[in-house]
Amino acid sequence: MSEKTVLLQDTTAGSTTGTHDFFGIFKAALRESNLADTVRLVRVADMGIYNQGVVMTILPEDITYANVEPNDIKRIIGVTLKHGNPVKDLLYQPKFRQMRLVLKNCGRLDPSSIDEYIAADGYRALLKVVEQQTPEQVIADLTASGLRGRGGGGYSTGLKWKFTREAAGDEKYMICNADEGDPGAYMDRSVLEGNPHSVIEGMLLAGYAIGATQGFFYIRAEYPLAIERVQKAIDQARERGLLGSNVLGSDFSMEIEIRLGAGAFVCGEETALIASIEGKRGTPVPRPPYPSVKGLWGMPTCINNVETLANVAPIILHGAEWFSGIGTKTSKGTKVFAVTGKVRNSGLVEVPMGTTLRDIVFEIGGGIASGKAFKAVQTGGPSGGVIPEKYLDTPVDYDNLQKLGSIMGSGGMIVMDEDDCMVDIAKFYITFCVEESCGKCAPCRIGGYQIMHILNGITEGRGTLEDLDRLILISRAMKMGSLCGLGQTAANPIISTLTYFEDEYREHIVNHRCPAGKCKALLKFSIIRHLCKRCGLCERACPEKAISGDREHGYSIDADKCTHCGVCFDVCKFSAVERV
Amino acid sequence: MATMTAQDFDAIKESVQAGNKNWIKVGMSTCGIAAGASNTYRALEDELTNQGQTTVSLRTCGCLGMCHAEPLVEVCIEGLPRVVYCNVTEDCAREIVRGHVMGRKLLQDHILAMHYEEAFS
């Protein structure tokens, strides 16, 4: 009999104790069946499956069982370990799984080896198009695939290419937007660092389609490792004749260079990005004319995001039909999300469009790390909004998120629990936008500042109910009057938190209370005498010496000296410090 | 140099696939490095030398996307299942070389199981 491996974990217990008990029982059963030498029993750290009791995966068959009870062991040994067959009623039926298309080779390939990328069918799509397809055919394929821009806008990639191809110009430019700046989003960085050639191939394919002779990677300078790896990949590709003049012996010639972004969020906006590459101050200009008509140095220019470009080669290789078979009616393919915040498993998740938020947060993300109550998930960064619990079963695609007052954005997904204050979150994002606003147009420059000012007041107990109307008014003005996407969407976090969590705003204003305990200026601390054990820990810990008393008479907090830092609340072992 | 043809692509694929079947890969993107992957890499390198192990190649790769579990180390030794170890500290790295590579036993409590389908193969 061949050797087998059993990987197991008690996914409900949350500790290893349950696993240890089960491990012992299983081990004994293996000994009884004389399988102790041929079956490897291994406790794993994380099965990636949650709240399904004891879960085990048997290799090499790759059979996974969930909710296994000790009295199932006999059947598993008899049917699976001895004969390699599955025990049908124990099989784990996943509701869905991650689907890796963009991230497929990330973490598998050595990013510094072009050979490893080629061995994974890299640059095959490039070879295919230069040998067999006209640029028009490539554009038709992309349009038929239904691929939409992954940077946030969700515009059809095929159409963008078509317009750039059809625009008149002596020269055309292809730009890869790698100025990933949303707080909490780092999908593009991982792709650039983990599989740079996939993006370069996407750029070459795009360049071939639109007729570009020059490509630029616009990468933010905060990504030094990504820059290093992309540069190395460009050099390798040039060495192999995959970019430069006469790519793979064809008439198609294209150069690619890197341009660094100097850390301005607004430069992720197309026209500001173009200005930045031209060496000008990175501020947007009104559209139209769109960059596809008049872009870099006045020439037709196509700008695609990193993830969009990473999708291109697979589409060319496997066909538009294959790609459009994945996802929902209006949003095709997969989307990579950077799931962060209060979630147990923070990281990158790639799922087919149409997966529900609940599946992403609870099935893949493993739920809230602390076990506290889920409150909302924020998508789309500073241009997006929060989505509360009741909409968690919404299938994620461009249109559904927009209906909920958020956006797909580039893919940041921040999970929040009951300890997160929605007013504070809104304040965080608007402060970010105020700092990043280029200042060119008044609605964004002044509106953002006024919203920030009002939110500061609310979180410090100076808010009035009229402020809520004022917030909506300014938000609308910013949306309608701002020059670029930054200003037009900067108020989204305010509108969506007000829509779903107005109560929380009112609680701050009317009762001067922050339900999440986050807004420090509103917190009041006091010592509950009957719970206090008079240990004196809070007195010693208080950095402001606002706690006085002694072990005989007990302790009290001087409200005038207290700076609401919360150290006493955190150090008290007896929950004798009250925070309201 | 001569223009690459489809045959050249095939030849590269074959030679990569024919390469060493015994390897250890360390995720060395920004996220992994921030979690200490450089130290993990050095510990693996050092312990492989200590054990006189020269047939296993030590490689680097990008990020698998499981940030909460970094540093990640994937181990492929012929005859054993290919597994990913998570939260690989320097001690754990040495244990991987001693236990998994030399002792041919999978480490307890360090494996990260991953479930995803690949969109194409």
XYZ file of C-alpha atoms in Angstrom:
701
model
C 0.000 0.000 0.000
C 1.271 3.431 -0.864
C 1.933 6.037 1.765
C -0.809 8.481 2.660
C -0.914 11.750 4.507
C -3.762 12.971 6.653
C -3.803 16.688 7.427
C -6.232 17.562 10.170
C -7.482 20.382 12.335
C -10.398 21.043 14.651
C -11.708 24.136 12.888
C -14.354 24.973 15.451
C -12.401 24.741 18.694
C -10.152 27.570 17.600
C -7.441 26.131 19.826
C -5.256 23.139 19.278
C -6.763 21.251 22.237
C -9.598 19.801 20.212
C -7.201 18.839 17.484
C -4.886 17.159 19.982
C -7.694 15.002 21.409
C -8.855 13.921 18.001
C -5.269 13.399 16.900
C -4.748 10.929 19.770
C -7.892 8.969 18.955
C -7.006 8.814 15.266
C -3.441 7.771 16.008
C -4.641 4.914 18.203
C -7.064 3.773 15.518
C -4.264 3.755 12.948
C -2.132 1.623 15.243
C -4.995 -0.821 15.670
C -5.334 -1.114 11.913
C -1.572 -1.545 11.473
C -1.391 1.639 9.451
C 0.769 3.638 11.840
C 3.806 3.292 9.586
C 2.198 4.047 6.245
C -0.120 6.884 7.186
C 1.335 10.235 8.178
C -0.931 12.087 10.561
C -0.236 15.809 10.648
C -1.936 18.565 12.620
C -2.045 21.700 10.522
C -1.898 25.274 11.703
C -4.694 26.491 9.478
C -7.003 24.511 7.250
C -8.439 27.609 5.595
C -11.883 26.247 6.479
C -13.748 27.571 9.500
C -16.390 26.314 11.924
C -16.722 22.940 10.267
C -15.660 20.772 13.213
C -12.729 18.467 12.604
C -11.615 18.874 9.017
C -9.159 16.533 7.348
C -7.553 16.320 3.947
C -6.200 12.996 2.759
C -3.317 13.049 0.294
C -2.457 12.094 -2.413
C -6.165 11.685 -3.242
C -6.895 15.206 -2.008
C -10.135 14.182 -0.355
C -11.420 16.627 2.280
C -13.863 15.701 5.021
C -15.609 18.111 7.369
C -17.406 17.679 10.692
C -15.689 14.381 11.298
C -16.698 12.629 14.552
C -14.571 10.016 16.314
C -16.988 7.261 15.246
C -16.363 8.149 11.592
C -12.683 7.201 11.878
C -13.309 3.518 11.262
C -15.025 4.203 7.939
C -12.353 6.662 6.865
C -9.641 4.101 7.559
C -11.519 1.299 5.825
C -12.716 3.176 2.754
C -10.226 5.952 2.138
C -6.940 5.024 3.751
C -7.083 1.380 2.726
C -8.730 1.707 -0.682
C -8.457 5.328 -1.729
C -12.218 5.837 -2.090
C -14.179 8.736 -0.646
C -16.705 8.412 2.189
C -19.409 10.367 0.392
C -21.484 11.655 3.305
C -18.447 13.173 5.022
C -17.109 15.051 2.004
C -16.630 18.760 2.499
C -18.737 20.697 0.024
C -17.285 24.157 -0.284
C -19.851 26.806 -1.162
C -17.308 28.361 -3.458
C -13.577 28.668 -3.730
C -11.101 31.317 -4.576
C -10.282 31.412 -8.245
C -6.795 32.482 -9.133
C -6.248 34.004 -12.503
C -4.258 37.164 -11.881
C -2.560 35.742 -8.796
C -2.119 32.290 -10.303
C 1.637 32.415 -10.498
C 2.221 34.914 -7.721
C 4.073 33.142 -4.966
C 4.813 30.231 -7.262
C 7.341 31.718 -9.655
C 10.649 33.347 -9.017
C 9.949 36.924 -10.142
C 13.554 37.395 -11.163
C 13.480 34.495 -13.613
C 12.023 35.062 -17.061
C 12.482 31.370 -17.800
C 10.108 30.369 -15.028
C 7.509 32.744 -16.446
C 8.011 31.375 -19.959
C 7.734 27.831 -18.598
C 4.337 28.808 -17.204
C 3.270 29.717 -20.762
C 4.376 33.299 -20.351
C 4.800 35.430 -23.490
C 2.889 32.798 -25.463
C 0.044 35.247 -25.930
C 2.497 37.792 -27.307
C 3.898 35.211 -29.712
C 0.366 34.309 -30.754
C -0.725 37.859 -31.579
C 2.394 38.972 -33.439
C 2.276 35.809 -35.545
C -1.445 35.300 -36.055
C -3.619 38.237 -35.051
C -4.192 41.749 -36.301
C -4.504 44.518 -33.712
C -8.211 44.736 -34.592
C -8.669 41.062 -33.739
C -6.943 41.538 -30.393
C -9.254 44.479 -29.618
C -12.299 42.478 -30.705
C -11.237 39.638 -28.384
C -10.787 41.977 -25.448
C -14.112 43.688 -26.069
C -15.896 40.348 -26.340
C -14.291 39.113 -23.121
C -16.057 41.852 -21.154
C -12.915 42.821 -19.228
C -13.444 46.098 -17.376
C -10.782 48.313 -15.837
C -9.656 47.023 -12.460
C -8.367 50.337 -11.210
C -11.759 51.498 -10.075
C -13.595 53.032 -13.022
C -14.738 49.787 -14.527
C -14.591 51.050 -18.104
C -14.462 48.462 -20.888
C -10.804 47.743 -21.655
C -11.555 46.729 -25.232
C -13.338 50.015 -25.937
C -10.521 52.032 -24.406
C -8.069 50.275 -26.704
C -10.362 50.760 -29.686
C -10.637 54.508 -29.146
C -6.877 54.858 -28.748
C -6.239 52.814 -31.875
C -8.730 54.869 -33.905
C -7.478 58.244 -32.683
C -5.144 60.091 -35.029
C -1.611 60.728 -33.826
C 1.990 60.416 -35.001
C 2.817 58.378 -31.990
C 0.768 56.525 -29.364
C 1.577 55.702 -25.791
C 0.709 52.883 -23.472
C 0.824 53.549 -19.722
C 0.514 51.086 -16.885
C -0.947 52.806 -13.845
C 0.838 51.343 -10.844
C 0.264 54.331 -8.577
C -1.696 52.248 -6.116
C -2.592 54.615 -3.323
C -5.811 53.591 -1.575
C -5.232 53.012 2.133
C -5.251 49.265 2.730
C -4.864 48.203 -0.899
C -1.773 46.405 -2.138
C -2.930 43.977 -4.824
C -0.933 45.685 -7.541
C 2.235 45.697 -5.481
C 1.971 41.951 -4.980
C 1.461 41.315 -8.680
C 4.373 43.578 -9.667
C 6.627 41.962 -7.078
C 5.440 38.420 -7.586
C 4.901 38.212 -11.331
C 6.171 41.345 -13.111
C 6.375 39.654 -16.499
C 2.622 39.098 -16.579
C 2.070 42.868 -16.486
C 4.814 43.549 -19.034
C 3.243 41.020 -21.387
C -0.130 42.716 -20.871
C 1.434 46.057 -21.743
C 3.027 44.680 -24.893
C -0.285 43.152 -25.972
C -2.041 46.446 -25.324
C 0.695 48.331 -27.152
C 0.359 46.005 -30.136
C -3.405 46.506 -30.170
C -3.409 50.302 -29.970
C -0.306 50.810 -32.088
C 1.965 52.202 -29.382
C 5.684 52.482 -29.754
C 6.445 53.494 -26.224
C 5.145 52.268 -22.878
C 5.554 53.691 -19.392
C 5.202 51.992 -16.059
C 4.069 54.668 -13.620
C 5.010 53.127 -10.273
C 4.881 54.917 -6.964
C 8.292 55.441 -5.427
C 7.075 53.888 -2.175
C 7.315 50.490 -3.893
C 11.104 50.112 -4.206
C 11.048 46.322 -4.464
C 8.367 46.392 -7.168
C 10.409 48.946 -9.122
C 13.541 46.823 -8.841
C 11.755 43.681 -9.996
C 9.894 45.350 -12.854
C 13.140 46.940 -14.098
C 14.879 43.588 -13.995
C 11.984 41.973 -15.848
C 12.036 44.695 -18.524
C 15.764 44.151 -19.027
C 15.301 40.395 -19.318
C 12.463 40.768 -21.801
C 14.546 43.130 -23.915
C 17.466 40.693 -23.863
C 15.200 37.984 -25.240
C 13.816 40.187 -27.989
C 10.380 40.308 -26.374
C 10.375 44.073 -26.256
C 12.323 46.687 -28.160
C 12.528 46.807 -31.923
C 10.898 44.058 -33.984
C 9.368 42.072 -31.158
C 9.806 38.357 -31.824
C 10.882 39.094 -35.381
C 7.709 40.998 -36.266
C 7.114 44.570 -37.433
C 5.915 45.520 -33.979
C 8.350 47.598 -31.925
C 7.789 48.933 -28.453
C 9.987 50.180 -25.640
C 8.985 50.227 -21.985
C 10.387 52.525 -19.325
C 9.626 53.132 -15.677
C 8.518 56.515 -14.344
C 8.294 57.013 -10.599
C 5.384 58.620 -8.833
C 6.476 60.914 -6.056
C 3.771 59.970 -3.604
C 0.777 62.024 -4.666
C -2.512 60.156 -4.502
C -4.064 62.376 -7.175
C -1.510 61.117 -9.703
C -3.503 57.907 -9.913
C -6.019 60.003 -11.868
C -5.313 59.659 -15.586
C -4.758 63.277 -16.535
C -2.718 64.067 -13.416
C -0.620 60.975 -14.066
C 0.061 62.145 -17.601
C 1.056 65.598 -16.351
C 3.402 63.952 -13.872
C 5.113 61.889 -16.592
C 5.493 65.040 -18.676
C 7.427 66.514 -15.786
C 4.691 68.936 -14.811
C 2.952 69.364 -11.495
C 0.607 66.419 -10.984
C -2.786 68.070 -11.294
C -5.741 66.910 -13.361
C -7.218 68.720 -16.344
C -10.841 68.593 -17.467
C -11.943 65.726 -19.699
C -12.814 65.538 -22.581
C -10.576 65.398 -24.456
C -9.902 61.961 -23.030
C -6.344 60.628 -22.971
C -7.306 58.137 -25.691
C -7.592 61.138 -28.015
C -5.165 63.620 -26.519
C -2.956 62.235 -23.790
C 0.756 62.133 -23.110
C 2.480 64.974 -25.012
C -0.796 65.516 -26.834
C -0.778 62.029 -28.351
C -3.397 59.275 -28.054
C -2.645 57.407 -24.844
C -4.100 54.347 -23.198
C -3.833 53.954 -19.430
C -4.581 50.617 -17.820
C -4.205 49.467 -14.278
C -1.792 46.673 -13.230
C -4.482 44.089 -12.537
C -6.290 44.867 -15.807
C -3.096 44.235 -17.758
C -2.380 41.016 -15.868
C -5.726 39.701 -17.172
C -4.889 40.300 -20.820
C -2.481 37.456 -21.648
C -4.806 34.742 -20.247
C -7.693 36.187 -22.292
C -5.650 36.066 -25.494
C -4.477 32.529 -24.749
C -7.726 31.011 -23.541
C -10.210 33.076 -25.490
C -12.838 35.707 -24.829
C -15.529 33.091 -24.337
C -13.615 31.369 -21.576
C -13.150 34.662 -19.740
C -16.717 35.870 -20.158
C -17.876 32.529 -18.737
C -16.508 33.654 -15.353
C -18.351 36.254 -13.295
C -21.716 37.971 -13.536
C -23.753 39.434 -16.360
C -22.106 42.835 -16.309
C -18.787 42.069 -14.624
C -16.610 39.326 -16.056
C -13.642 37.484 -14.710
C -12.185 37.619 -11.234
C -11.256 40.407 -8.855
C -8.389 40.539 -6.421
C -9.214 42.088 -3.057
C -6.851 43.079 -0.297
C -8.849 42.083 2.757
C -7.596 43.856 5.861
C -8.829 45.328 9.104
C -10.445 43.309 11.864
C -10.567 40.134 9.837
C -8.847 36.974 11.000
C -6.998 36.195 7.785
C -5.831 39.395 6.237
C -4.413 38.970 2.797
C -5.123 38.839 -0.889
C -8.229 37.094 -2.084
C -9.116 36.479 -5.706
C -12.680 35.455 -6.409
C -14.951 35.288 -9.438
C -17.122 38.402 -9.769
C -20.446 37.729 -8.139
C -19.055 36.175 -4.964
C -20.865 37.592 -1.946
C -19.201 39.873 0.569
C -20.178 37.422 3.285
C -18.223 34.637 1.614
C -15.183 36.852 1.234
C -15.225 38.116 4.816
C -16.401 35.041 6.679
C -15.491 32.018 4.558
C -12.130 33.077 3.168
C -11.314 35.781 5.676
C -12.308 33.577 8.601
C -14.549 36.249 10.155
C -13.726 38.860 12.759
C -10.392 38.208 14.449
C -11.485 39.119 17.967
C -14.815 37.331 17.720
C -16.622 40.654 18.196
C -19.629 41.681 16.158
C -19.179 42.563 12.501
C -20.186 46.115 11.713
C -19.330 46.990 8.136
C -16.920 46.457 5.316
C -15.357 49.373 3.508
C -14.620 48.971 -0.189
C -13.094 51.292 -2.732
C -10.802 53.235 -0.401
C -11.333 56.992 -0.046
C -13.674 56.953 -3.054
C -15.808 54.146 -1.725
C -18.220 53.598 1.087
C -19.171 51.283 3.894
C -21.497 48.344 3.489
C -23.373 47.188 6.585
C -24.280 43.683 7.681
C -27.674 43.599 5.992
C -26.142 43.848 2.533
C -23.458 41.229 3.089
C -25.167 38.765 0.786
C -24.851 41.086 -2.179
C -22.884 39.510 -5.020
C -19.854 41.696 -5.606
C -19.656 43.340 -8.996
C -19.190 46.864 -10.311
C -22.883 47.682 -10.506
C -24.053 46.154 -7.243
C -21.433 47.967 -5.198
C -22.363 51.227 -6.841
C -26.020 50.667 -5.958
C -24.996 50.292 -2.332
C -23.245 53.652 -2.401
C -19.767 52.207 -2.585
C -17.541 51.279 -5.493
C -15.419 48.348 -6.520
C -12.411 50.625 -6.544
C -9.044 49.040 -6.924
C -9.880 46.288 -4.458
C -9.200 47.414 -0.924
C -11.603 45.838 1.526
C -11.392 46.916 5.144
C -13.411 44.893 7.627
C -14.726 46.737 10.675
C -16.181 45.496 13.928
C -18.192 47.044 16.756
C -15.118 48.879 18.048
C -14.917 50.986 14.888
C -16.691 54.329 14.961
C -18.281 55.256 11.650
C -17.879 58.994 12.192
C -14.212 58.417 12.911
C -13.880 56.333 9.726
C -15.522 59.075 7.665
C -13.157 61.571 9.284
C -10.157 59.391 8.472
C -11.000 59.192 4.771
C -11.885 62.835 4.332
C -8.681 63.840 6.136
C -6.802 61.643 3.682
C -8.517 63.351 0.737
C -7.890 66.821 2.165
C -4.194 66.024 2.469
C -4.088 64.553 -1.030
C -6.250 67.126 -2.794
C -4.145 68.968 -5.350
C -6.000 72.187 -4.586
C -6.713 73.086 -8.179
C -10.529 73.170 -7.998
C -12.554 74.819 -5.249
C -15.205 72.169 -4.551
C -12.565 69.619 -3.600
C -10.171 71.993 -1.867
C -12.737 73.902 0.174
C -15.477 71.293 0.434
C -13.179 68.612 1.757
C -11.762 70.952 4.355
C -15.206 72.022 5.546
C -16.396 68.426 5.853
C -13.287 67.580 7.845
C -13.927 70.574 10.076
C -17.539 69.519 10.758
C -16.556 65.906 11.443
C -13.845 67.054 13.837
C -16.502 69.023 15.680
C -18.867 66.055 15.889
C -16.186 63.727 17.230
C -15.218 66.315 19.821
C -18.741 66.948 21.051
C -19.322 70.274 19.280
C -21.664 68.934 16.607
C -25.216 70.112 15.938
C -28.021 68.367 14.087
C -27.811 70.999 11.346
C -24.318 69.686 10.667
C -25.841 66.556 9.175
C -27.693 68.554 6.509
C -24.598 70.614 5.898
C -22.531 67.461 5.349
C -24.968 66.217 2.715
C -25.067 69.615 1.027
C -21.289 69.925 0.769
C -20.960 66.290 -0.300
C -23.364 66.860 -3.189
C -21.549 70.007 -4.241
C -18.222 68.187 -4.256
C -19.674 65.348 -6.281
C -21.124 67.655 -8.909
C -18.499 70.347 -9.049
C -15.098 68.724 -8.642
C -12.734 68.485 -11.550
C -11.531 64.921 -11.150
C -12.391 61.603 -9.577
C -10.670 62.435 -6.311
C -12.992 65.305 -5.471
C -16.074 63.772 -7.070
C -15.836 60.703 -4.899
C -14.166 62.078 -1.770
C -17.504 62.515 -0.038
C -18.656 58.931 -0.703
C -17.504 57.682 2.707
C -19.498 60.484 4.356
C -22.662 59.853 2.356
C -22.555 56.110 2.911
C -21.817 56.268 6.647
C -24.630 58.800 6.990
C -26.981 56.556 5.032
C -26.315 53.419 7.040
C -25.160 54.730 10.394
C -26.980 58.026 10.932
C -27.839 56.876 14.462
C -24.184 56.843 15.304
C -23.767 60.445 14.134
C -26.825 61.467 16.199
C -25.505 59.713 19.271
C -22.312 61.779 19.007
C -24.257 65.008 18.517
C -27.202 64.605 20.868
C -25.792 62.524 23.698
C -22.103 63.380 23.256
C -21.392 59.701 23.238
C -19.299 57.546 20.922
C -20.924 54.084 20.917
C -17.743 52.409 19.673
C -15.621 54.106 22.329
C -13.298 55.494 19.690
C -13.757 59.258 19.862
C -11.539 60.064 22.801
C -12.820 63.555 23.482
C -16.282 62.153 24.196
C -15.213 59.416 26.552
C -15.613 59.704 30.303
C -13.779 57.429 32.655
C -14.723 56.636 36.240
C -13.935 53.961 38.786
C -16.720 51.658 39.848
C -16.144 51.460 43.599
C -17.738 48.103 44.288
C -15.668 46.380 41.591
C -12.398 48.102 42.500
C -9.931 45.831 44.317
C -7.759 48.830 45.195
C -4.693 47.330 43.532
C -3.443 50.741 42.426
C -2.503 49.596 38.935
C -4.476 52.398 37.278
C -2.885 55.037 39.456
C 0.607 53.893 38.524
C -0.308 53.564 34.840
C -1.973 56.953 34.413
C 0.450 59.127 32.405
C -1.299 62.335 33.489
C -1.388 61.566 37.225
C -5.146 62.098 37.017
C -5.872 59.199 39.352
C -5.473 59.765 43.067
C -6.135 57.761 46.191
C -4.527 54.920 48.096
C -5.003 51.235 48.762
C -6.951 51.916 51.920
C -9.504 54.404 50.613
C -9.674 53.440 46.944
C -9.029 55.530 43.870
C -10.808 58.181 41.839
C -10.247 59.932 38.507
C -9.972 63.696 38.291
C -12.053 64.578 35.202
C -10.212 67.869 34.721
C -6.804 66.265 34.475
C -7.974 63.202 32.478
C -6.949 63.235 28.797
C -9.194 60.252 27.931
C -6.254 58.137 26.862
C -7.874 54.971 28.198
C -4.750 53.467 29.776
C -6.587 52.876 33.091
C -9.414 51.134 31.242
C -6.930 48.859 29.508
C -4.821 47.965 32.538
C -7.629 47.242 35.031
C -7.878 43.498 35.524
C -11.254 43.709 37.286
C -13.243 45.784 34.767
C -13.581 48.372 37.503
C -12.894 51.299 35.180
C -16.037 52.408 33.400
C -15.841 54.007 29.968
C -18.906 55.832 28.701
C 20.506 37.487 -30.718
C 18.332 35.262 -32.818
C 14.602 35.758 -32.608
C 12.842 33.403 -30.221
C 10.499 30.925 -31.853
C 7.795 28.614 -30.532
C 10.432 25.878 -30.341
C 12.567 28.043 -28.069
C 9.566 28.571 -25.788
C 9.056 24.800 -25.622
C 12.726 24.181 -24.916
C 12.734 26.651 -22.012
C 9.601 25.058 -20.594
C 11.145 21.609 -20.787
C 14.390 22.654 -19.185
C 12.623 24.437 -16.315
C 10.358 21.474 -15.745
C 13.294 19.102 -15.828
C 15.012 21.132 -13.119
C 15.530 20.098 -9.535
C 12.489 18.369 -8.072
C 13.591 19.062 -4.519
C 13.215 22.655 -3.506
C 12.293 25.112 -0.805
C 10.682 28.426 -1.760
C 10.512 31.443 0.492
C 7.952 34.175 -0.203
C 10.097 37.291 -0.506
C 7.794 40.132 -1.435
C 7.460 43.258 0.684
C 4.898 41.596 2.948
C 7.047 38.509 3.554
C 10.228 40.496 4.088
C 8.426 42.769 6.558
C 7.384 39.667 8.497
C 10.988 38.439 8.640
C 11.379 36.328 5.490
C 14.986 37.451 5.010
C 15.941 35.941 8.351
C 13.953 32.830 7.519
C 15.814 32.540 4.220
C 19.207 32.897 5.914
C 18.281 30.338 8.564
C 17.238 27.851 5.878
C 20.445 28.476 3.944
C 22.550 28.080 7.065
C 20.825 24.937 8.270
C 20.998 23.294 4.828
C 24.755 23.875 4.941
C 25.006 22.615 8.523
C 23.240 19.439 7.546
C 25.454 19.012 4.494
C 22.356 19.066 2.317
C 23.304 20.101 -1.208
C 20.630 18.513 -3.375
C 17.774 20.749 -2.291
C 17.599 24.102 -4.035
C 16.598 27.131 -2.030
C 14.574 29.640 -4.055
C 12.621 32.816 -3.609
C 9.204 33.640 -4.958
C 6.529 36.303 -4.713
C 3.615 36.562 -2.356
C 0.941 33.887 -2.061
C -1.428 36.428 -0.592
C -1.745 34.930 2.881
C -0.393 37.958 4.684
C -1.594 36.913 8.129
C 0.593 33.823 7.924
C 3.874 35.265 6.644
C 6.683 34.307 6.379
C 5.553 31.473 4.121
C 7.804 28.638 3.025
C 6.786 26.051 0.472
C 8.625 22.736 0.558
C 8.710 20.135 -2.171
C 10.692 16.981 -1.453
C 10.172 13.980 -3.702
C 8.100 11.304 -2.029
C 6.458 13.748 0.393
C 3.403 15.918 -0.184
C 4.200 19.467 -1.281
C 3.211 21.747 1.599
C 3.238 25.385 2.636
C 4.450 26.239 6.134
C 3.219 29.432 7.734
C 4.659 31.824 10.325
C 8.091 30.354 9.700
C 10.439 31.826 12.262
C 14.166 31.143 12.180
C 13.726 28.239 14.616
C 10.915 26.846 12.557
C 13.034 27.200 9.417
C 15.782 25.101 10.964
C 13.197 22.582 12.082
C 11.932 22.341 8.479
C 15.418 21.420 7.293
C 16.041 18.940 10.100
C 12.580 17.409 10.272
C 11.086 17.702 6.806
C 14.106 17.670 4.497
C 16.444 15.408 6.467
C 13.976 13.467 8.630
C 11.344 13.201 5.884
C 8.559 14.014 8.336
C 6.015 16.793 7.967
C 6.128 19.308 10.802
C 3.196 19.333 13.187
C 1.153 22.517 13.684
C 2.863 24.613 11.005
C 1.167 23.686 7.747
C -1.177 26.095 6.046
C -3.721 24.368 3.842
C -4.830 26.408 0.861
C -7.993 25.978 -1.069
C -8.395 27.632 -4.393
C -8.958 26.625 -7.927
C -6.809 27.891 -10.716
C -8.703 29.620 -13.462
C -6.665 27.856 -16.130
C -3.895 25.328 -16.207
